[in-house]
Amino acid sequence: MSSEDSLEALAAQLDAVDSPADRRDLATRIVKRHQEGLIEGHTLPGTVIDRMVALLDDPDPGVRVAAAMVVRFAAAYPEDMEADVDSDTLYRHLFDRIDDKDWCVRQAAINPDYLGGQIAASFGNEERSPARPAPWLAERLLERFTDPEPAIRKRVAGLLLHRQIEDPVGVELVKTHPDPPHAVEQLADGLADPATVIGNARHAQRPATAAIEVLTQLVDDRPHLVTEHLDSILGGFDRERGWFREQVINLLAALLEAGAISLDDIDDDVVDALHDGQYPVTGNQSMRLLVDVALSRPATAGSAAKTLLSTLGTATGPRPASTYTPAADALARLERNGSGSFDPVVEKVAELAAERPFEERDTDPLVVLAADHPGFVADQLQELFELAAADELPNNNRLGDGLVADVAAANPRAVKPALPALTGGLDLRTVQHVLDDLAADHPELVADIVPNLTVHSCHRYYLGRALARAADAGAEFSAADVTALVESVDTDYRNTQKTRYWAAKTLVTLAKHDHDGLPGRTEALLGAARAGDLDDPNVDPLDLPDVRSAGWGPGEN
């Protein structure tokens, strides 16, 4: 780096330029050089900081943005500066830009990473004196939570959820605000904010998320302020995002527990959300509230039971066990305390829960129900299989926990009718693992869909292994099935060693069962198996000389 490009040299040039465009260019170069210096371990000279502070009042918003970016760093990390820095003074200058007329400047001034320490000081959680009193800061920041520019609202939302201090910043801002009811009103307005964030934004959050979380945390100290906005909270059931409706449930549960509201205040909205398909049945809180409402409104019990039963059967994730197990216990409570008759499956769930609550069991409710209600379980598995075939299951899903094999062990009749639904997604790893696990203990079930498997077996070795097990169980293989297996051994196109291995093992098994549609060269594979050369799944059949000489392999036939 030349001396002309140093921070000091660039800052000195600011006094010599009159053009706003040149001044903006210099300020931007200073920011860029500062950021490069951070990587190289350089610090900010005091003269540069002073000049950038002065530029916070520049008429050009681009210059003010650049100045704010440098000043906020110097204020937050005074120990990294070359000269002694009065952090509080720098923060006071920076806070003056919170209400800047240009939104880009406001955005540069409001950054959770740089303001967290100063806010902690304002609330008395650090020894040094604050740059601004807490009430002043609370009023200014919450005013920006209703900023016309979404980017600013998202920055403030990130700040509200910041945990530099014991409580989230948003809670302390309300507690110290000169007008707490107005502060809560500003938060409540954020519940309907449509602004969102893309990806994992470090400095920003959805305003609606910040609003609902801070309001929920405020229930412990100021429940009366939150209940003033119950209509706005209940309006959250109309939001498209399920996670937000879950947060609404958490807030309502907190208000109920605090005695700030009664069930009568919200039951109509819960029933409407249930009938509209907007009620989130996702965990203990939501299910407990749903059952409470259903017990107080008997006409709703049927709809509640149907919803819980569906959740028990087809919950997928991201943590399915935290959904379907509470659903089973919630159903049991509804049946036990409700009036009228219920579906036999619900009655069975209640009977089983009376013996031992599902939350104390390690077994999936579908496994427990398979013996007495195979039709119901088969229907639920079919729905799960259809989701799997459409690649709509999360990575952590209940099918990956051996559910199908466990159900088959309890009652094969609960699995067999649902299996064809899997064949539309045989190129998907989830489906392959399900069939592989099932074939390990119940190859006779997999045998029913062998024609579908052979079409795909050349692509994934899991299916090849399932085929080998099905063949050993006596599954019937057509001429087309055999042709697909032969092609899997013969070609290395898009193939793996294990795919060839399991296709060869399947052909060997068919030969042992005297299948009459095998090519004569299968005898070489059978001989290799008798000699123990195919005992190791890591063996590639095409590496065996006798197999190769019999004509197996690409281009050999």
PDB file of C-alpha atoms in Angstrom, residues 341-520:
ATOM      1  CA  SER A 341     -68.653 -40.534  21.106  1.00  0.00           C
ATOM      2  CA  PHE A 342     -65.295 -40.603  19.353  1.00  0.00           C
ATOM      3  CA  ASP A 343     -63.683 -42.542  16.536  1.00  0.00           C
ATOM      4  CA  PRO A 344     -62.568 -46.051  17.632  1.00  0.00           C
ATOM      5  CA  VAL A 345     -58.957 -45.090  16.944  1.00  0.00           C
ATOM      6  CA  VAL A 346     -59.274 -42.163  19.350  1.00  0.00           C
ATOM      7  CA  GLU A 347     -60.767 -44.476  21.964  1.00  0.00           C
ATOM      8  CA  LYS A 348     -57.858 -46.870  21.507  1.00  0.00           C
ATOM      9  CA  VAL A 349     -55.374 -44.020  21.870  1.00  0.00           C
ATOM     10  CA  ALA A 350     -57.067 -43.032  25.137  1.00  0.00           C
ATOM     11  CA  GLU A 351     -56.986 -46.630  26.361  1.00  0.00           C
ATOM     12  CA  LEU A 352     -53.275 -46.941  25.603  1.00  0.00           C
ATOM     13  CA  ALA A 353     -52.482 -43.569  27.181  1.00  0.00           C
ATOM     14  CA  ALA A 354     -54.299 -44.618  30.357  1.00  0.00           C
ATOM     15  CA  GLU A 355     -51.971 -47.586  30.583  1.00  0.00           C
ATOM     16  CA  ARG A 356     -48.929 -45.414  29.938  1.00  0.00           C
ATOM     17  CA  PRO A 357     -48.789 -41.857  28.552  1.00  0.00           C
ATOM     18  CA  PHE A 358     -47.255 -41.675  25.114  1.00  0.00           C
ATOM     19  CA  GLU A 359     -44.733 -39.090  26.314  1.00  0.00           C
ATOM     20  CA  GLU A 360     -43.238 -41.869  28.471  1.00  0.00           C
ATOM     21  CA  ARG A 361     -43.022 -44.309  25.581  1.00  0.00           C
ATOM     22  CA  ASP A 362     -40.132 -44.683  23.168  1.00  0.00           C
ATOM     23  CA  THR A 363     -42.403 -46.124  20.496  1.00  0.00           C
ATOM     24  CA  ASP A 364     -44.097 -44.237  17.682  1.00  0.00           C
ATOM     25  CA  PRO A 365     -47.895 -44.176  18.215  1.00  0.00           C
ATOM     26  CA  LEU A 366     -48.413 -45.708  14.766  1.00  0.00           C
ATOM     27  CA  VAL A 367     -46.463 -48.784  15.853  1.00  0.00           C
ATOM     28  CA  VAL A 368     -48.599 -49.148  18.968  1.00  0.00           C
ATOM     29  CA  LEU A 369     -51.824 -48.771  16.966  1.00  0.00           C
ATOM     30  CA  ALA A 370     -50.829 -51.156  14.163  1.00  0.00           C
ATOM     31  CA  ALA A 371     -52.068 -54.314  15.895  1.00  0.00           C
ATOM     32  CA  ASP A 372     -55.655 -53.137  16.429  1.00  0.00           C
ATOM     33  CA  HIS A 373     -56.079 -50.557  13.664  1.00  0.00           C
ATOM     34  CA  PRO A 374     -53.971 -51.616  10.649  1.00  0.00           C
ATOM     35  CA  GLY A 375     -56.243 -49.772   8.212  1.00  0.00           C
ATOM     36  CA  PHE A 376     -55.775 -46.454   9.967  1.00  0.00           C
ATOM     37  CA  VAL A 377     -52.012 -46.932  10.194  1.00  0.00           C
ATOM     38  CA  ALA A 378     -51.800 -47.947   6.530  1.00  0.00           C
ATOM     39  CA  ASP A 379     -53.636 -44.762   5.547  1.00  0.00           C
ATOM     40  CA  GLN A 380     -51.208 -42.641   7.566  1.00  0.00           C
ATOM     41  CA  LEU A 381     -48.193 -44.430   6.098  1.00  0.00           C
ATOM     42  CA  GLN A 382     -49.556 -43.924   2.616  1.00  0.00           C
ATOM     43  CA  GLU A 383     -49.752 -40.173   3.223  1.00  0.00           C
ATOM     44  CA  LEU A 384     -46.194 -40.172   4.552  1.00  0.00           C
ATOM     45  CA  PHE A 385     -45.031 -42.261   1.586  1.00  0.00           C
ATOM     46  CA  GLU A 386     -46.658 -39.867  -0.860  1.00  0.00           C
ATOM     47  CA  LEU A 387     -44.827 -36.977   0.812  1.00  0.00           C
ATOM     48  CA  ALA A 388     -41.591 -38.958   0.634  1.00  0.00           C
ATOM     49  CA  ALA A 389     -42.094 -39.789  -3.047  1.00  0.00           C
ATOM     50  CA  ALA A 390     -42.702 -36.097  -3.743  1.00  0.00           C
ATOM     51  CA  ASP A 391     -39.509 -35.232  -1.830  1.00  0.00           C
ATOM     52  CA  GLU A 392     -41.508 -33.088   0.610  1.00  0.00           C
ATOM     53  CA  LEU A 393     -40.222 -34.586   3.851  1.00  0.00           C
ATOM     54  CA  PRO A 394     -37.597 -32.780   5.957  1.00  0.00           C
ATOM     55  CA  ASN A 395     -34.236 -34.456   6.406  1.00  0.00           C
ATOM     56  CA  ASN A 396     -35.060 -35.369   9.996  1.00  0.00           C
ATOM     57  CA  ASN A 397     -38.302 -37.275   9.466  1.00  0.00           C
ATOM     58  CA  ARG A 398     -39.927 -40.172  11.241  1.00  0.00           C
ATOM     59  CA  LEU A 399     -39.539 -42.530   8.273  1.00  0.00           C
ATOM     60  CA  GLY A 400     -35.800 -42.315   8.787  1.00  0.00           C
ATOM     61  CA  ASP A 401     -36.159 -43.722  12.305  1.00  0.00           C
ATOM     62  CA  GLY A 402     -37.153 -47.202  11.163  1.00  0.00           C
ATOM     63  CA  LEU A 403     -40.873 -46.523  11.519  1.00  0.00           C
ATOM     64  CA  VAL A 404     -41.975 -48.740   8.608  1.00  0.00           C
ATOM     65  CA  ALA A 405     -39.974 -51.754   9.733  1.00  0.00           C
ATOM     66  CA  ASP A 406     -41.287 -51.312  13.281  1.00  0.00           C
ATOM     67  CA  VAL A 407     -44.888 -51.144  12.065  1.00  0.00           C
ATOM     68  CA  ALA A 408     -44.310 -54.232   9.916  1.00  0.00           C
ATOM     69  CA  ALA A 409     -42.996 -56.080  12.956  1.00  0.00           C
ATOM     70  CA  ALA A 410     -46.164 -55.169  14.848  1.00  0.00           C
ATOM     71  CA  ASN A 411     -48.530 -55.978  11.977  1.00  0.00           C
ATOM     72  CA  PRO A 412     -47.471 -56.451   8.341  1.00  0.00           C
ATOM     73  CA  ARG A 413     -51.054 -55.745   7.240  1.00  0.00           C
ATOM     74  CA  ALA A 414     -50.544 -52.129   8.307  1.00  0.00           C
ATOM     75  CA  VAL A 415     -47.706 -51.701   5.800  1.00  0.00           C
ATOM     76  CA  LYS A 416     -48.531 -53.759   2.724  1.00  0.00           C
ATOM     77  CA  PRO A 417     -51.389 -51.614   1.324  1.00  0.00           C
ATOM     78  CA  ALA A 418     -49.298 -48.440   1.568  1.00  0.00           C
ATOM     79  CA  LEU A 419     -46.090 -49.618  -0.129  1.00  0.00           C
ATOM     80  CA  PRO A 420     -47.083 -48.874  -3.752  1.00  0.00           C
ATOM     81  CA  ALA A 421     -47.166 -45.176  -2.843  1.00  0.00           C
ATOM     82  CA  LEU A 422     -43.388 -45.299  -2.438  1.00  0.00           C
ATOM     83  CA  THR A 423     -42.652 -46.359  -5.994  1.00  0.00           C
ATOM     84  CA  GLY A 424     -43.012 -42.853  -7.376  1.00  0.00           C
ATOM     85  CA  GLY A 425     -39.884 -41.729  -5.541  1.00  0.00           C
ATOM     86  CA  LEU A 426     -37.449 -44.600  -5.892  1.00  0.00           C
ATOM     87  CA  ASP A 427     -34.691 -42.257  -6.979  1.00  0.00           C
ATOM     88  CA  LEU A 428     -34.853 -40.505  -3.584  1.00  0.00           C
ATOM     89  CA  ARG A 429     -32.587 -41.580  -0.735  1.00  0.00           C
ATOM     90  CA  THR A 430     -35.343 -41.467   1.915  1.00  0.00           C
ATOM     91  CA  VAL A 431     -37.448 -43.937  -0.053  1.00  0.00           C
ATOM     92  CA  GLN A 432     -34.458 -46.190  -0.721  1.00  0.00           C
ATOM     93  CA  HIS A 433     -33.569 -46.369   2.968  1.00  0.00           C
ATOM     94  CA  VAL A 434     -37.160 -47.186   3.925  1.00  0.00           C
ATOM     95  CA  LEU A 435     -37.253 -50.115   1.495  1.00  0.00           C
ATOM     96  CA  ASP A 436     -33.787 -51.271   2.480  1.00  0.00           C
ATOM     97  CA  ASP A 437     -34.699 -51.311   6.194  1.00  0.00           C
ATOM     98  CA  LEU A 438     -37.990 -53.044   5.480  1.00  0.00           C
ATOM     99  CA  ALA A 439     -36.384 -55.700   3.289  1.00  0.00           C
ATOM    100  CA  ALA A 440     -33.909 -56.554   6.044  1.00  0.00           C
ATOM    101  CA  ASP A 441     -36.643 -58.099   8.217  1.00  0.00           C
ATOM    102  CA  HIS A 442     -39.676 -58.285   5.925  1.00  0.00           C
ATOM    103  CA  PRO A 443     -38.426 -59.037   2.401  1.00  0.00           C
ATOM    104  CA  GLU A 444     -41.767 -60.634   1.549  1.00  0.00           C
ATOM    105  CA  LEU A 445     -43.395 -57.190   1.691  1.00  0.00           C
ATOM    106  CA  VAL A 446     -40.837 -55.665  -0.651  1.00  0.00           C
ATOM    107  CA  ALA A 447     -41.343 -58.606  -3.004  1.00  0.00           C
ATOM    108  CA  ASP A 448     -44.754 -57.243  -3.965  1.00  0.00           C
ATOM    109  CA  ILE A 449     -43.210 -54.209  -5.667  1.00  0.00           C
ATOM    110  CA  VAL A 450     -40.190 -55.897  -7.257  1.00  0.00           C
ATOM    111  CA  PRO A 451     -41.094 -54.824 -10.841  1.00  0.00           C
ATOM    112  CA  ASN A 452     -40.977 -51.203  -9.732  1.00  0.00           C
ATOM    113  CA  LEU A 453     -37.633 -51.641  -7.986  1.00  0.00           C
ATOM    114  CA  THR A 454     -35.755 -53.284 -10.816  1.00  0.00           C
ATOM    115  CA  VAL A 455     -36.382 -50.312 -13.088  1.00  0.00           C
ATOM    116  CA  HIS A 456     -34.443 -48.139 -10.666  1.00  0.00           C
ATOM    117  CA  SER A 457     -31.991 -50.594  -9.128  1.00  0.00           C
ATOM    118  CA  CYS A 458     -29.212 -49.608 -11.516  1.00  0.00           C
ATOM    119  CA  HIS A 459     -29.157 -46.131  -9.953  1.00  0.00           C
ATOM    120  CA  ARG A 460     -28.933 -46.824  -6.207  1.00  0.00           C
ATOM    121  CA  TYR A 461     -27.387 -49.776  -4.428  1.00  0.00           C
ATOM    122  CA  TYR A 462     -29.902 -49.545  -1.543  1.00  0.00           C
ATOM    123  CA  LEU A 463     -32.587 -50.797  -3.909  1.00  0.00           C
ATOM    124  CA  GLY A 464     -30.261 -53.503  -5.170  1.00  0.00           C
ATOM    125  CA  ARG A 465     -29.773 -54.767  -1.624  1.00  0.00           C
ATOM    126  CA  ALA A 466     -33.534 -54.711  -1.064  1.00  0.00           C
ATOM    127  CA  LEU A 467     -33.985 -56.720  -4.271  1.00  0.00           C
ATOM    128  CA  ALA A 468     -31.474 -59.333  -3.171  1.00  0.00           C
ATOM    129  CA  ARG A 469     -33.343 -59.790   0.092  1.00  0.00           C
ATOM    130  CA  ALA A 470     -36.685 -59.958  -1.710  1.00  0.00           C
ATOM    131  CA  ALA A 471     -35.298 -62.606  -4.072  1.00  0.00           C
ATOM    132  CA  ASP A 472     -34.151 -64.672  -1.114  1.00  0.00           C
ATOM    133  CA  ALA A 473     -37.713 -64.474   0.224  1.00  0.00           C
ATOM    134  CA  GLY A 474     -38.999 -66.024  -2.991  1.00  0.00           C
ATOM    135  CA  ALA A 475     -40.192 -62.937  -4.833  1.00  0.00           C
ATOM    136  CA  GLU A 476     -41.153 -63.472  -8.443  1.00  0.00           C
ATOM    137  CA  PHE A 477     -38.927 -61.789 -11.026  1.00  0.00           C
ATOM    138  CA  SER A 478     -40.159 -61.316 -14.579  1.00  0.00           C
ATOM    139  CA  ALA A 479     -38.025 -61.404 -17.700  1.00  0.00           C
ATOM    140  CA  ALA A 480     -37.934 -57.597 -17.633  1.00  0.00           C
ATOM    141  CA  ASP A 481     -36.746 -57.685 -14.019  1.00  0.00           C
ATOM    142  CA  VAL A 482     -33.939 -60.066 -14.917  1.00  0.00           C
ATOM    143  CA  THR A 483     -32.924 -57.903 -17.880  1.00  0.00           C
ATOM    144  CA  ALA A 484     -32.648 -54.863 -15.603  1.00  0.00           C
ATOM    145  CA  LEU A 485     -30.466 -56.815 -13.160  1.00  0.00           C
ATOM    146  CA  VAL A 486     -28.182 -58.084 -15.934  1.00  0.00           C
ATOM    147  CA  GLU A 487     -27.774 -54.555 -17.250  1.00  0.00           C
ATOM    148  CA  SER A 488     -26.865 -53.369 -13.737  1.00  0.00           C
ATOM    149  CA  VAL A 489     -23.955 -55.835 -13.619  1.00  0.00           C
ATOM    150  CA  ASP A 490     -22.889 -55.252 -17.207  1.00  0.00           C
ATOM    151  CA  THR A 491     -22.577 -51.486 -17.218  1.00  0.00           C
ATOM    152  CA  ASP A 492     -20.566 -49.046 -15.175  1.00  0.00           C
ATOM    153  CA  TYR A 493     -22.467 -46.034 -16.477  1.00  0.00           C
ATOM    154  CA  ARG A 494     -23.760 -44.036 -13.483  1.00  0.00           C
ATOM    155  CA  ASN A 495     -22.964 -47.085 -11.446  1.00  0.00           C
ATOM    156  CA  THR A 496     -21.213 -47.872  -8.241  1.00  0.00           C
ATOM    157  CA  GLN A 497     -19.478 -51.019  -7.183  1.00  0.00           C
ATOM    158  CA  LYS A 498     -22.204 -51.801  -4.661  1.00  0.00           C
ATOM    159  CA  THR A 499     -24.913 -51.503  -7.293  1.00  0.00           C
ATOM    160  CA  ARG A 500     -23.171 -54.160  -9.391  1.00  0.00           C
ATOM    161  CA  TYR A 501     -22.545 -56.259  -6.294  1.00  0.00           C
ATOM    162  CA  TRP A 502     -26.175 -56.408  -5.167  1.00  0.00           C
ATOM    163  CA  ALA A 503     -27.484 -56.971  -8.677  1.00  0.00           C
ATOM    164  CA  ALA A 504     -25.073 -59.915  -8.954  1.00  0.00           C
ATOM    165  CA  LYS A 505     -26.185 -61.240  -5.566  1.00  0.00           C
ATOM    166  CA  THR A 506     -29.815 -61.051  -6.688  1.00  0.00           C
ATOM    167  CA  LEU A 507     -29.034 -63.007  -9.853  1.00  0.00           C
ATOM    168  CA  VAL A 508     -27.194 -65.596  -7.763  1.00  0.00           C
ATOM    169  CA  THR A 509     -30.194 -65.957  -5.471  1.00  0.00           C
ATOM    170  CA  LEU A 510     -32.517 -66.368  -8.439  1.00  0.00           C
ATOM    171  CA  ALA A 511     -30.183 -69.036  -9.820  1.00  0.00           C
ATOM    172  CA  LYS A 512     -30.361 -70.904  -6.509  1.00  0.00           C
ATOM    173  CA  HIS A 513     -34.151 -70.758  -6.809  1.00  0.00           C
ATOM    174  CA  ASP A 514     -33.876 -72.251 -10.326  1.00  0.00           C
ATOM    175  CA  HIS A 515     -35.236 -69.214 -12.130  1.00  0.00           C
ATOM    176  CA  ASP A 516     -35.494 -70.252 -15.777  1.00  0.00           C
ATOM    177  CA  GLY A 517     -34.996 -66.851 -17.378  1.00  0.00           C
ATOM    178  CA  LEU A 518     -31.337 -66.241 -16.468  1.00  0.00           C
ATOM    179  CA  PRO A 519     -28.532 -65.959 -19.054  1.00  0.00           C
ATOM    180  CA  GLY A 520     -26.034 -68.819 -19.161  1.00  0.00           C
TER     181      GLY A 520
END
